[in-house]
C-alpha atoms as one frame of an Amber mdcrd trajectory, in Angstrom:
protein
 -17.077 -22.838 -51.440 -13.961 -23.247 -49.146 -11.149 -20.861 -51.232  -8.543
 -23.750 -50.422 -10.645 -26.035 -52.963 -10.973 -22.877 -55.518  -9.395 -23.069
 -59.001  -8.217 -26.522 -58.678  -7.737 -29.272 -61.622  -9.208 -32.581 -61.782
  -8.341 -35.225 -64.605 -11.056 -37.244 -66.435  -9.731 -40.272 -67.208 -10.277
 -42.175 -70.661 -12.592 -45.240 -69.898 -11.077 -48.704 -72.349 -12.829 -51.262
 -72.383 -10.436 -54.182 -72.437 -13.291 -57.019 -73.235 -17.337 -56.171 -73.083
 -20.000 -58.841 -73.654 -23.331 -57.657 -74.594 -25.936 -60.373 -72.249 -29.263
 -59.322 -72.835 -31.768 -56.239 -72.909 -34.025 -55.177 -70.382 -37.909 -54.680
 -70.978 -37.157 -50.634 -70.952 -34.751 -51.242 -73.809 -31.188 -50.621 -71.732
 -28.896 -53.312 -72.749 -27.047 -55.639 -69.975 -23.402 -55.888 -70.653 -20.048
 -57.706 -68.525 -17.143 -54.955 -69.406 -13.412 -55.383 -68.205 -12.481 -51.564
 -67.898  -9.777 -49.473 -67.262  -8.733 -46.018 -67.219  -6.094 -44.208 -68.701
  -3.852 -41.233 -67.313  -4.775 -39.660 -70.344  -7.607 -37.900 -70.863  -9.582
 -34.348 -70.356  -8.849 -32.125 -67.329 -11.585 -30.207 -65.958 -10.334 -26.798
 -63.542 -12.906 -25.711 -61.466 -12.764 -22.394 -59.374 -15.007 -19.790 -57.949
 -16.739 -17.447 -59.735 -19.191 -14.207 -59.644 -21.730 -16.145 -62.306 -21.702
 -19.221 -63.415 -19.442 -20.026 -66.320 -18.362 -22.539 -68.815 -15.598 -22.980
 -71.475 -13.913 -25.534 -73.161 -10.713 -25.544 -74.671  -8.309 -28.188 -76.773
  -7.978 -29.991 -80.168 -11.728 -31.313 -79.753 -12.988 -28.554 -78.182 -15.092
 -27.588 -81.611 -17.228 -30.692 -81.534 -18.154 -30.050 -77.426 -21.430 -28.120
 -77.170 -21.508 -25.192 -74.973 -25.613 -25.643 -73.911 -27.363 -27.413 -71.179
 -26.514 -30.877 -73.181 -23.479 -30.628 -72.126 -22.889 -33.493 -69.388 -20.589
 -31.645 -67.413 -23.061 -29.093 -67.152 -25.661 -31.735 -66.288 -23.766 -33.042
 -63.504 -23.355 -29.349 -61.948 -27.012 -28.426 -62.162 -27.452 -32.059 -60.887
 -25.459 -32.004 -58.106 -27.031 -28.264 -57.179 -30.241 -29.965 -57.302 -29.153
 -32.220 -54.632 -27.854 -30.091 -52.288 -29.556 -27.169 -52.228 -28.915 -23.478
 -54.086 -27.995 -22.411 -50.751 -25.181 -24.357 -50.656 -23.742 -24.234 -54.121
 -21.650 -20.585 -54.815 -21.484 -20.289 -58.560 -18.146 -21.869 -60.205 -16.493
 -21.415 -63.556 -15.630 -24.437 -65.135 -13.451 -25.106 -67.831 -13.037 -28.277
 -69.484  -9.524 -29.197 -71.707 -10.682 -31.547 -74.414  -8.287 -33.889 -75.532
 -10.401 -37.025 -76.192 -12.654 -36.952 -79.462 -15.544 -36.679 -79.306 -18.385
 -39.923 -79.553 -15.045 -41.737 -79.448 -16.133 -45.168 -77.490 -13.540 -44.075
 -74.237 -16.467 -42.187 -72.147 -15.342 -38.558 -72.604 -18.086 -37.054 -71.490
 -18.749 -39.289 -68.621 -15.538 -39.186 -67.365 -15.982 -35.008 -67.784 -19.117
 -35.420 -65.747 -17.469 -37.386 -62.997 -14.679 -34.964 -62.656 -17.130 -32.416
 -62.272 -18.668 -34.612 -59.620 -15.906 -35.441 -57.602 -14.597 -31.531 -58.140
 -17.935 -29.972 -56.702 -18.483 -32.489 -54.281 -15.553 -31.646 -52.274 -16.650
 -28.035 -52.386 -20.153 -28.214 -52.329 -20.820 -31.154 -50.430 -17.872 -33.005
 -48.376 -20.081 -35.132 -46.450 -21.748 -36.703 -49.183 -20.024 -40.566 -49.941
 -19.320 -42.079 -52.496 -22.640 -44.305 -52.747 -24.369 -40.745 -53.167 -22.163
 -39.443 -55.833 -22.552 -42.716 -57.705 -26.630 -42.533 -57.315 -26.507 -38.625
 -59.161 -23.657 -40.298 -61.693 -26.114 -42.459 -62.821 -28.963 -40.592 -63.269
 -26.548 -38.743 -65.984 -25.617 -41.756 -67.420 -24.718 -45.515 -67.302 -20.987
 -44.910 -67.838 -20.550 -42.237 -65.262 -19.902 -44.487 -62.198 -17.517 -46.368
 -63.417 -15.833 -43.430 -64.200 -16.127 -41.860 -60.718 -14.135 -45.140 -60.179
 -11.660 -44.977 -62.440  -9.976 -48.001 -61.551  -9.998 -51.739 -63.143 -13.022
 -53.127 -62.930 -15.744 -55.593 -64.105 -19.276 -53.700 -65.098 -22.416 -55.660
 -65.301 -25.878 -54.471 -65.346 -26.442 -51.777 -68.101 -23.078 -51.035 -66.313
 -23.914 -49.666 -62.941 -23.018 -53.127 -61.114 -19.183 -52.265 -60.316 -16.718
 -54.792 -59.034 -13.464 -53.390 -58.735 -10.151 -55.769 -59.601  -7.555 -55.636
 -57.006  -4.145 -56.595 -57.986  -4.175 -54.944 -61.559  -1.130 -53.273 -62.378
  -0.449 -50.707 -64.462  -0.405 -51.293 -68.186   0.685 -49.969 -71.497  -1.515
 -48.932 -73.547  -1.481 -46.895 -77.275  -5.214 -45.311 -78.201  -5.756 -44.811
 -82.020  -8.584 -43.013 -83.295  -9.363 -42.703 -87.366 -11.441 -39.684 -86.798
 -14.796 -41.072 -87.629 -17.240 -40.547 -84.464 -19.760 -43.547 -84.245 -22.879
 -43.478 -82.831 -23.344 -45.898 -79.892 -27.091 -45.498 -80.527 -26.802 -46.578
 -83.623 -24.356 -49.724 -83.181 -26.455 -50.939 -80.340 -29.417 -50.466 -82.411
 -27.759 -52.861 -85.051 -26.499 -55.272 -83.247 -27.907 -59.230 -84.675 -27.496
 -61.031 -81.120 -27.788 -59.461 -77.585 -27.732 -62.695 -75.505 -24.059 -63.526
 -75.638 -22.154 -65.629 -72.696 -20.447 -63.230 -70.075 -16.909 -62.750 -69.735
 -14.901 -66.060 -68.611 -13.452 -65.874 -65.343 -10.111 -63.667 -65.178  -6.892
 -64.609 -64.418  -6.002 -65.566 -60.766  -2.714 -63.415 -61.315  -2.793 -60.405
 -63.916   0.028 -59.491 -65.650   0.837 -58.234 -69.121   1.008 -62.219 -70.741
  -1.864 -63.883 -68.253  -3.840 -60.781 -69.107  -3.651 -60.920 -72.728  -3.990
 -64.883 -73.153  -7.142 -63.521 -71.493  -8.510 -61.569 -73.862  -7.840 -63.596
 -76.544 -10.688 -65.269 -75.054 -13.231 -62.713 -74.695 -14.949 -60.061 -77.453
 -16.344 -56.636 -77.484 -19.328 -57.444 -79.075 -19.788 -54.444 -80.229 -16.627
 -53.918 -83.057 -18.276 -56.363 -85.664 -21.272 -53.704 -85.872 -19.138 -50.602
 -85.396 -16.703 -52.063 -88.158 -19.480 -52.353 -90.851 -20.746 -49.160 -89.599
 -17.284 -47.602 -89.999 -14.237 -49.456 -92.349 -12.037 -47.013 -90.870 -11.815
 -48.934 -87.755 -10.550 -51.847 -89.431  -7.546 -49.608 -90.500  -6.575 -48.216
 -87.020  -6.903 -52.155 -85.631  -4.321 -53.242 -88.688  -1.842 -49.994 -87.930
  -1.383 -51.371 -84.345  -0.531 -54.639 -84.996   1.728 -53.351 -87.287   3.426
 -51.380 -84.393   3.987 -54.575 -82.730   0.650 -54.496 -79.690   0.253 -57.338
 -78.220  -2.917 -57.338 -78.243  -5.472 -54.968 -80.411  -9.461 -54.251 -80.174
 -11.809 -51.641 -80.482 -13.235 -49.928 -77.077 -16.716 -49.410 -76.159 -18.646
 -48.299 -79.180 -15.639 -46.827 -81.063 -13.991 -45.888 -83.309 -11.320 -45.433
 -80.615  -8.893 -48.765 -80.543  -6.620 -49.467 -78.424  -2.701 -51.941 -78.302
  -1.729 -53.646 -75.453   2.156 -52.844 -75.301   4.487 -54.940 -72.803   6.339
 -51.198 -71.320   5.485 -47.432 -71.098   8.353 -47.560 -73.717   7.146 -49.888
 -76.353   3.980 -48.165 -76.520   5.463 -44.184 -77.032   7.377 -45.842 -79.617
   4.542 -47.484 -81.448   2.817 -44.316 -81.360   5.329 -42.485 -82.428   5.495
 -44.669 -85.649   1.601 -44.609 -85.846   1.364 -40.589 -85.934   4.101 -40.483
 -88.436   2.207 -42.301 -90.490  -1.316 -40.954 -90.041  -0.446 -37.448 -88.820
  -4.290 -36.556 -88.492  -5.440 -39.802 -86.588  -5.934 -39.324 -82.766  -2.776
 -41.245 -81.313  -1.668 -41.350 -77.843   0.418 -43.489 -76.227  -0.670 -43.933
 -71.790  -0.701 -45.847 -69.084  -3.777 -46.933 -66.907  -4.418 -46.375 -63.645
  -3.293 -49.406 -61.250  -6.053 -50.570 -58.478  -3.541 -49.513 -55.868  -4.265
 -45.717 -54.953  -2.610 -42.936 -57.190
C-alpha cells in the first residue's frame, strides 16, 4: 500500500431517499424501484491504515448493534475487493469504522460503510481500477452500494443499480429523526399489498428548495404505509417534524429513519435542536446533502 494513502479517513454518507416508487418484482424475487436519493454530510467515517494483520473495530453511539464477523459489509467489501485483485496486491489494513447512523435505519449505513471501504482500498490497492469496476464489486455486496459509491443526487431504477445522476441539485437542508425502532426491510418488502405502482413523475426543470418540494408532494415512498403499521413509532417522529416547522416530512427507504426538508442549514439545527429537547433518546441530526457539483 503506498504509505501516503495509509491511515487516512473516508466519510460514508447517509443515503435519503427523497421519493421511492416500488414498480414491480423480478422473477428472482428482487423488487424494481424509481428512488430520488441523496446523501447527507452526515454519516459514519471509516479510517483505514496499514497494518501487520488484518484488523477491524468499530466505535460510536451504535457501535453495539454492528457485528464484528464476516457479516459485516465492510468486511465483505475488503475480502471482496482482495478477491479481485489478487492477495499479492492487497497488504493487510486495519479498519475502523465510527458508527453514528443506527443501525437497520432505512439511510444505507452499511452500504455506504461498504463503499467507503471501496473507494478507501481502491486507491491503495488498486488505482487503476474505474469506477464501472468498483460499481460491478458494489453490487455484488448489495443493491444500495452503488449509489452510495455515488453519493450524489440521483434517480435509481432497477432493483437500484440503474443510476442517473441529477445535475443542478443544490445543497439542501435536511433534519434526520430516528424513534429507535430498527425495521426490517425484509420484512416491509415482504408485506407490501401492491408492487406495480407508477414511477416517479418527471422532476422539476429547475430544483430548488420550493420547485423541489411541490415535487414531492407528488410522489410517495411506497414503502412508509407498511413500515408505519409495522412500527407506530414512525408516525410519531413524522408528526415531531412538522411540528418543528419542515417543509416537507417522509420516511426514507425502509425506515424508521424520517427525514424534514428545512428552507436553510439554520432552520434545520434549530428544529433539531427543539426535536432532541424533546425526545432526548431519539436519533436527531440536523445536515446538509451533498450538491451534484464536486465537494
Amino acid at each position: 500500500m503506498d504509505t501516503e494513502i495509509g491511515s487516512r479517513t473516508w466519510h460514508a454518507h447517509a443515503k435519503i431517499n427523497l421519493a421511492l416508487h416500488v414498480t414491480g418484482r423480478r422473477a428472482d424475487g428482487y423488487h424494481l424501484i424509481e428512488s430520488l436519493a441523496v446523501f447527507t454530510r452526515f454519516g459514519d467515517r471509516v479510517e483505514i491504515a496499514l497494518a501487520d494483520s488484518d484488523d477491524f473495530a468499530v466505535s460510536g453511539r451504535y457501535a453495539p448493534a454492528v457485528p464484528l464477523d464476516a457479516s459485516n459489509l465492510v468486511l465483505k467489501a475488503r475480502d471482496a475487493l482482495r478477491r479481485e485483485v489478487g492477495s499479492g496486491r492487497t497488504p493487510p489494513v486495519s479498519i475502523k469504522l465510527e458508527k453514528n447512523l443506527p443501525v437497520a435505519s432505512g439511510v444505507g449505513g452499511g452500504s455506504s460503510d461498504a463503499a467507503a471501504v471501496l473507494r478507501g482500498l481502491a486507491q491503495a490497492w488498486a488505482p487503476d481500477m474505474d469506477d464501472a469496476g468498483l460499481a460491478r464489486i458494489g453490487l455484488s455486496l448489495g443493491a444500495d452500494v452503488p449509489m452510495c459509491l455515488a453519493a450524489k443526487p440521483l434517480v435509481a431504477r432497477g432493483i437500484g443499480d440503474e443510476l442517473s445522476m441529477v445535475p443542478d441539485f443544490s445543497a439542501l437542508g435536511l433534519v434526520l429523526v430516528n424513534p429507535g425502532t430498527p425495521v426490517s426491510t425484509a420484512d416491509v418488502f415482504a408485506a407490501l399489498s401492491r408492487r406495480d405502482n407508477e414511477p416517479l413523475p418527471p422532476l422539476p426543470r429547475s430544483i430548488d428548495f420550493h420547485s423541489l418540494r411541490n415535487w414531492l408532494e407528488i410522489t410517495r415512498n411506497d414503502l412508509e404505509p407498511v413500515a408505519l403499521a409495522l412500527q407506530p413509532a414512525i408516525g410519531r417522529a413524522l408528526s415531531w417534524l412538522d411540528k418543528a416547522g419542515s417543509g416537507f416530512s417522509r420516511m426514507s427507504g425502509s425506515g424508521a429513519t424520517c427525514f424534514g426538508l428545512f428552507e436553510t442549514g439554520n432552520v434545520a439545527k434549530r428544529a433539531a435542536a427543539e426535536i432532541r429537547s424533546r425526545q432526548p433518546d431519539w436519533f436527531v441530526a440536523a445536515t446538509r446533502s451533498m450538491s451534484s457539483e464536486a465537494e
